[in-house]
């Protein structure tokens, strides 16, 4: 399945405007991707419950905010035609080797993650 | 590329267009314009943006700060397109773009994604064993170069601004743009000076 590549409501050259959205985290903050699996819990309505843009391999992983990319309507609601509030989107940098036990030291993964999927990393995780 | 559309699909499409038109959501002219811009989009646009960035520092700054605005200045209509981010390769850092979830791709400036980009194999392996994937493409990173895989998971689209190859001093924008392939804009390959030219 392909994500919609055509959205008129936002995005068009509007980086400056979008960057003014309120963000909890700043570049340089250590963050943890929430260890949640909403796709495993169908809604009572029987409708599909999840259109999640957070990759499985990052759930529970800790990274560093590299940039605040702007704010976009929540794809988890958009996908089902529900009212979709704006969410802040971050570019988050992860070390690659700890995630896959492969790759060379210094290799990294840079991924777009929405704010409601992030929480502050604990001190223990910061030290790790 | 794809199979011919089935008659029932076309009938379905016509019904959908009629409803969208009746609701005032689209016009026939918008459809024509969008088809034209989709047909025009090709990796040559991205290659031109890269070549210009190699020659013009001010353009490079604009490209890195706001890829969509840079594309607009090249005459590409970005209306309705997602924001475009540009990933700057450095002497010690190489970028590789993948969309592990589906097939997000900067179509406005690269055209249609190739089938391998959408394949399950590329989407799985580019993030898990990117160096093995690069090796299969024949792409050898210099020792000490770090690899950064950019998983295009949400609302941005990403293209790579590769390093300008050595041996291209004094080249024109046209000459440079010809070195920048679609694969180099995704990061699976590097721009290379053809051996026949390098030997001259």
Short mmCIF file of C-alpha atoms in Angstrom, two decimals:
data_model
loop_
_atom_site.label_atom_id
_atom_site.label_comp_id
_atom_site.label_asym_id
_atom_site.label_seq_id
_atom_site.Cartn_x
_atom_site.Cartn_y
_atom_site.Cartn_z
CA UNK A 1 0.00 0.00 0.00
CA UNK A 2 1.16 3.47 -0.79
CA UNK A 3 0.79 6.53 1.39
CA UNK A 4 -1.17 9.33 -0.24
CA UNK A 5 1.19 11.52 -2.16
CA UNK A 6 -1.30 14.25 -2.74
CA UNK A 7 -2.53 16.30 0.15
CA UNK A 8 -3.68 19.79 -0.42
CA UNK A 9 -4.30 20.83 3.14
CA UNK A 10 -0.72 21.12 4.30
CA UNK A 11 2.85 20.75 3.35
CA UNK A 12 2.96 22.85 0.22
CA UNK A 13 6.08 24.93 0.64
CA UNK A 14 4.88 25.76 4.12
CA UNK A 15 7.92 24.76 6.13
CA UNK A 16 8.24 28.07 7.89
CA UNK A 17 4.62 28.12 8.87
CA UNK A 18 4.71 24.49 9.96
CA UNK A 19 7.78 24.93 12.09
CA UNK A 20 5.83 27.30 14.32
CA UNK A 21 3.72 24.40 15.60
CA UNK A 22 4.15 23.71 19.29
CA UNK A 23 6.69 21.00 19.95
CA UNK A 24 7.51 19.29 23.25
CA UNK A 25 10.97 18.15 22.20
CA UNK A 26 13.92 20.06 20.78
CA UNK A 27 16.81 19.05 18.59
CA UNK A 28 19.31 17.19 20.75
CA UNK A 29 16.73 15.74 23.16
CA UNK A 30 17.00 12.04 23.93
CA UNK A 31 13.67 10.34 23.30
CA UNK A 32 12.26 6.84 23.49
CA UNK A 33 9.78 5.46 21.00
CA UNK A 34 6.82 4.16 22.98
CA UNK A 35 6.63 0.39 23.21
CA UNK A 36 3.04 0.17 22.02
CA UNK A 37 1.33 -2.20 19.57
CA UNK A 38 -2.09 -0.69 18.89
CA UNK A 39 -2.39 -2.73 15.70
CA UNK A 40 -2.80 -5.82 17.89
CA UNK A 41 -5.94 -4.47 19.55
CA UNK A 42 -8.90 -4.20 17.14
CA UNK A 43 -11.57 -1.68 17.97
CA UNK A 44 -14.99 -2.82 19.28
CA UNK A 45 -16.47 -1.54 16.00
CA UNK A 46 -14.53 -4.22 14.17
CA UNK A 47 -12.96 -1.54 11.98
CA UNK A 48 -9.22 -1.73 11.38
CA UNK A 49 -7.68 0.00 14.34
CA UNK A 50 -4.39 1.26 13.10
CA UNK A 51 -2.54 2.94 10.26
CA UNK A 52 0.73 3.46 12.08
CA UNK A 53 3.68 5.31 10.60
CA UNK A 54 6.06 4.21 13.39
CA UNK A 55 8.09 1.19 12.21
CA UNK A 56 7.94 -1.94 14.37
CA UNK A 57 11.72 -2.14 14.64
CA UNK A 58 11.85 1.15 16.56
CA UNK A 59 9.24 0.46 19.23
CA UNK A 60 10.93 0.90 22.60
CA UNK A 61 14.17 2.21 21.05
CA UNK A 62 15.98 5.34 22.18
CA UNK A 63 17.27 8.00 19.82
CA UNK A 64 18.05 11.70 19.53
CA UNK A 65 15.83 14.37 18.03
CA UNK A 66 17.67 15.79 15.04
CA UNK A 67 15.04 18.23 13.81
CA UNK A 68 11.46 19.34 14.25
CA UNK A 69 10.00 18.77 10.79
CA UNK A 70 6.69 20.53 11.24
CA UNK A 71 3.16 19.52 12.05
CA UNK A 72 0.89 17.31 10.03
CA UNK A 73 -2.54 15.80 10.38
CA UNK A 74 -2.37 12.50 12.24
CA UNK A 75 -2.21 9.72 9.61
CA UNK A 76 -3.72 7.27 12.11
CA UNK A 77 -6.99 9.22 11.86
CA UNK A 78 -6.67 10.41 8.27
CA UNK A 79 -6.49 6.83 7.03
CA UNK A 80 -10.00 6.14 8.33
CA UNK A 81 -11.61 9.46 7.45
CA UNK A 82 -11.78 10.57 11.08
CA UNK A 83 -11.10 14.15 12.25
CA UNK A 84 -7.29 14.28 12.22
CA UNK A 85 -5.60 16.72 14.60
CA UNK A 86 -2.22 18.20 13.78
CA UNK A 87 0.73 16.38 15.33
CA UNK A 88 4.33 17.50 15.50
CA UNK A 89 6.65 15.36 13.38
CA UNK A 90 10.31 14.88 14.34
CA UNK A 91 13.36 13.53 12.59
CA UNK A 92 14.88 11.14 15.13
CA UNK A 93 18.36 9.66 14.80
CA UNK A 94 19.12 6.13 16.07
CA UNK A 95 22.36 4.18 16.21
CA UNK A 96 22.01 1.37 13.69
CA UNK A 97 24.16 -1.43 15.23
CA UNK A 98 22.19 -1.83 18.51
CA UNK A 99 18.94 -2.24 16.59
CA UNK A 100 20.05 -4.94 14.17
CA UNK A 101 23.33 -6.18 15.64
CA UNK A 102 24.72 -5.39 12.21
CA UNK A 103 26.31 -2.40 10.58
CA UNK A 104 29.44 -0.53 11.53
CA UNK A 105 29.97 1.73 14.52
CA UNK A 106 28.67 5.16 13.63
CA UNK A 107 26.07 3.92 11.15
CA UNK A 108 22.65 5.36 11.87
CA UNK A 109 18.96 5.39 11.04
CA UNK A 110 17.05 8.65 10.59
CA UNK A 111 13.28 8.27 10.86
CA UNK A 112 10.19 10.50 10.95
CA UNK A 113 8.30 9.92 14.21
CA UNK A 114 5.18 11.72 15.44
CA UNK A 115 5.20 13.33 18.87
CA UNK A 116 2.51 11.10 20.36
CA UNK A 117 4.85 8.15 19.78
CA UNK A 118 7.73 9.70 21.75
CA UNK A 119 8.50 10.04 25.44
CA UNK A 120 11.55 11.50 27.20
CA UNK A 121 14.34 8.95 27.59
CA UNK A 122 15.09 8.01 31.19
CA UNK A 123 18.48 8.79 32.73
CA UNK A 124 19.47 5.15 32.47
CA UNK A 125 18.72 5.15 28.76
CA UNK A 126 20.60 8.42 28.34
CA UNK A 127 23.70 6.78 29.78
CA UNK A 128 23.32 3.70 27.58
CA UNK B 1 4.94 -1.17 -16.14
CA UNK B 2 1.48 -2.04 -14.88
CA UNK B 3 -1.24 -4.15 -16.45
CA UNK B 4 -3.85 -2.37 -18.61
CA UNK B 5 -6.77 -1.05 -16.62
CA UNK B 6 -9.82 -3.32 -16.56
CA UNK B 7 -13.05 -1.88 -18.05
CA UNK B 8 -14.83 -2.12 -14.70
CA UNK B 9 -11.99 -0.17 -13.06
CA UNK B 10 -12.31 2.57 -15.66
CA UNK B 11 -16.07 2.71 -15.17
CA UNK B 12 -15.49 2.97 -11.44
CA UNK B 13 -12.98 5.77 -11.99
CA UNK B 14 -15.42 7.70 -14.18
CA UNK B 15 -18.10 7.49 -11.52
CA UNK B 16 -15.66 8.72 -8.89
CA UNK B 17 -14.55 11.65 -11.07
CA UNK B 18 -18.17 12.57 -11.75
CA UNK B 19 -18.92 12.70 -8.02
CA UNK B 20 -15.78 14.70 -7.22
CA UNK B 21 -16.60 17.11 -10.01
CA UNK B 22 -20.26 17.46 -8.92
CA UNK B 23 -19.10 18.26 -5.40
CA UNK B 24 -16.78 20.92 -6.75
CA UNK B 25 -13.68 19.17 -5.37
CA UNK B 26 -11.84 18.91 -8.70
CA UNK B 27 -12.10 20.42 -12.15
CA UNK B 28 -11.27 18.85 -15.49
CA UNK B 29 -8.45 21.36 -15.91
CA UNK B 30 -6.89 20.36 -12.59
CA UNK B 31 -6.88 16.75 -13.71
CA UNK B 32 -5.21 17.64 -17.00
CA UNK B 33 -2.62 19.80 -15.21
CA UNK B 34 -1.86 17.07 -12.68
CA UNK B 35 -1.45 14.42 -15.37
CA UNK B 36 0.90 16.71 -17.25
CA UNK B 37 3.07 17.44 -14.22
CA UNK B 38 3.13 13.74 -13.28
CA UNK B 39 4.26 12.85 -16.79
CA UNK B 40 6.96 15.56 -16.72
CA UNK B 41 8.42 14.43 -13.40
CA UNK B 42 11.64 12.47 -13.88
CA UNK B 43 15.01 12.01 -12.18
CA UNK B 44 16.41 14.64 -14.54
CA UNK B 45 14.76 17.26 -12.34
CA UNK B 46 16.49 15.99 -9.21
CA UNK B 47 19.78 15.67 -11.12
CA UNK B 48 19.52 19.30 -12.23
CA UNK B 49 18.89 20.40 -8.65
CA UNK B 50 22.00 18.53 -7.50
CA UNK B 51 24.23 19.85 -10.30
CA UNK B 52 23.18 23.40 -9.50
CA UNK B 53 23.94 22.83 -5.82
CA UNK B 54 27.47 21.72 -6.76
CA UNK B 55 27.99 25.01 -8.62
CA UNK B 56 26.04 27.59 -6.66
CA UNK B 57 26.47 27.83 -2.85
CA UNK B 58 23.41 30.04 -2.45
CA UNK B 59 21.24 27.54 -4.32
CA UNK B 60 22.72 24.79 -2.20
CA UNK B 61 21.64 26.57 0.96
CA UNK B 62 18.11 26.99 -0.38
CA UNK B 63 17.95 23.35 -1.49
CA UNK B 64 18.99 22.09 1.94
CA UNK B 65 16.73 24.50 3.81
CA UNK B 66 13.58 23.90 1.76
CA UNK B 67 13.66 21.41 -1.09
CA UNK B 68 10.08 22.16 -2.13
CA UNK B 69 10.81 25.86 -2.57
CA UNK B 70 13.94 25.03 -4.56
CA UNK B 71 11.89 22.73 -6.79
CA UNK B 72 9.31 25.47 -7.34
CA UNK B 73 12.08 27.83 -8.43
CA UNK B 74 13.06 25.25 -11.03
CA UNK B 75 9.52 25.40 -12.39
CA UNK B 76 8.24 22.23 -10.70
CA UNK B 77 4.74 22.63 -9.31
CA UNK B 78 4.80 21.34 -5.75
CA UNK B 79 1.13 22.18 -5.13
CA UNK B 80 -0.38 19.27 -3.27
CA UNK B 81 2.97 17.51 -3.00
CA UNK B 82 4.46 16.59 0.38
CA UNK B 83 7.41 18.68 1.64
CA UNK B 84 10.74 17.74 0.09
CA UNK B 85 13.77 17.28 2.31
CA UNK B 86 17.30 17.05 0.92
CA UNK B 87 19.96 14.93 2.64
CA UNK B 88 23.47 16.34 2.32
CA UNK B 89 26.19 13.73 1.86
CA UNK B 90 29.53 14.67 3.41
CA UNK B 91 33.02 13.24 2.98
CA UNK B 92 32.38 11.03 6.02
CA UNK B 93 28.60 10.50 5.72
CA UNK B 94 26.50 8.77 3.05
CA UNK B 95 22.68 8.71 2.97
CA UNK B 96 20.45 5.93 1.70
CA UNK B 97 16.67 6.43 1.37
CA UNK B 98 14.08 3.71 1.87
CA UNK B 99 10.41 3.57 2.82
CA UNK B 100 10.04 0.44 4.91
CA UNK B 101 6.30 0.93 5.35
CA UNK B 102 5.27 1.39 1.73
CA UNK B 103 6.85 3.30 -1.15
CA UNK B 104 7.13 6.99 -0.20
CA UNK B 105 9.32 8.61 -2.83
CA UNK B 106 9.90 12.22 -3.97
CA UNK B 107 7.84 11.75 -7.15
CA UNK B 108 7.63 15.45 -7.93
CA UNK B 109 11.37 15.60 -8.61
CA UNK B 110 12.27 11.94 -9.32
CA UNK B 111 9.19 10.65 -11.15
CA UNK B 112 7.77 7.21 -10.49
CA UNK B 113 9.68 4.99 -8.06
CA UNK B 114 11.40 2.00 -9.69
CA UNK B 115 9.92 -1.40 -8.88
CA UNK B 116 12.93 -2.43 -6.79
CA UNK B 117 12.37 0.56 -4.50
CA UNK B 118 8.88 -0.77 -3.77
CA UNK B 119 9.99 -4.39 -3.41
CA UNK B 120 9.68 -6.19 -0.10
CA UNK B 121 13.34 -7.17 -0.37
CA UNK B 122 14.71 -3.64 -0.68
CA UNK B 123 12.37 -2.27 1.98
CA UNK B 124 13.42 -4.97 4.44
CA UNK B 125 17.11 -5.16 3.71
CA UNK B 126 17.95 -1.48 3.19
CA UNK B 127 17.24 -0.85 6.83
CA UNK B 128 18.57 -4.11 8.24
CA UNK B 129 21.76 -4.70 6.24
CA UNK B 130 22.27 -1.54 4.20
CA UNK B 131 25.96 -2.14 3.59
CA UNK B 132 25.22 -5.53 2.05
CA UNK B 133 22.59 -3.91 -0.17
CA UNK B 134 25.06 -1.24 -1.31
CA UNK B 135 27.67 -3.90 -2.05
CA UNK B 136 25.20 -5.68 -4.32
CA UNK B 137 24.72 -2.42 -6.20
CA UNK B 138 28.47 -2.27 -6.60
CA UNK B 139 28.60 0.78 -4.36
CA UNK B 140 31.71 0.89 -2.24
CA UNK B 141 31.90 3.54 0.46
CA UNK B 142 35.37 4.82 1.23
CA UNK B 143 36.84 3.56 4.53
CA UNK B 144 35.58 5.62 7.46
CA UNK B 145 32.42 6.78 5.71
CA UNK B 146 29.39 6.35 7.97
CA UNK B 147 26.11 5.18 6.50
CA UNK B 148 22.84 6.85 7.43
CA UNK B 149 19.65 5.10 6.32
CA UNK B 150 16.70 7.46 6.09
CA UNK B 151 13.41 5.60 6.54
CA UNK B 152 10.77 7.74 4.87
CA UNK B 153 7.90 6.87 7.17
CA UNK B 154 5.58 9.85 7.24
CA UNK B 155 4.88 13.20 5.61
CA UNK B 156 8.23 14.23 4.10
CA UNK B 157 9.83 12.92 0.94
CA UNK B 158 13.62 12.70 0.79
CA UNK B 159 16.31 12.88 -1.87
CA UNK B 160 20.07 12.69 -1.52
CA UNK B 161 22.48 15.48 -2.41
CA UNK B 162 25.57 13.38 -3.22
CA UNK B 163 29.17 14.55 -3.19
CA UNK B 164 30.48 16.03 -6.41
CA UNK B 165 32.86 13.48 -7.97
CA UNK B 166 36.52 14.34 -8.35
CA UNK B 167 37.71 15.16 -11.82
CA UNK B 168 34.74 17.39 -12.66
CA UNK B 169 36.41 20.75 -12.09
CA UNK B 170 35.21 23.32 -14.59
CA UNK B 171 32.27 21.22 -15.78
CA UNK B 172 29.00 22.89 -16.79
CA UNK B 173 25.67 22.32 -15.07
CA UNK B 174 24.54 20.15 -17.99
CA UNK B 175 27.66 18.00 -17.82
CA UNK B 176 27.33 17.58 -14.06
CA UNK B 177 23.60 16.83 -14.19
CA UNK B 178 24.30 13.97 -16.62
CA UNK B 179 26.34 12.24 -13.88
CA UNK B 180 23.50 12.21 -11.38
CA UNK B 181 21.36 9.12 -11.86
CA UNK B 182 18.09 8.23 -10.22
CA UNK B 183 19.95 5.62 -8.17
CA UNK B 184 22.38 8.27 -6.90
CA UNK B 185 19.44 10.43 -5.81
CA UNK B 186 18.15 7.51 -3.71
CA UNK B 187 21.65 6.76 -2.43
CA UNK B 188 22.14 3.20 -3.71
CA UNK B 189 24.77 4.49 -6.15
CA UNK B 190 27.32 7.29 -6.32
CA UNK B 191 27.74 9.77 -9.18
CA UNK B 192 30.66 8.59 -11.28
CA UNK B 193 32.69 10.12 -14.07
CA UNK B 194 32.51 7.66 -16.99
CA UNK B 195 35.88 5.96 -17.48
CA UNK B 196 36.04 7.07 -21.12
CA UNK B 197 35.87 10.70 -20.01
CA UNK B 198 38.10 10.25 -16.98
CA UNK B 199 40.81 8.76 -19.24
CA UNK B 200 40.89 11.76 -21.58
#
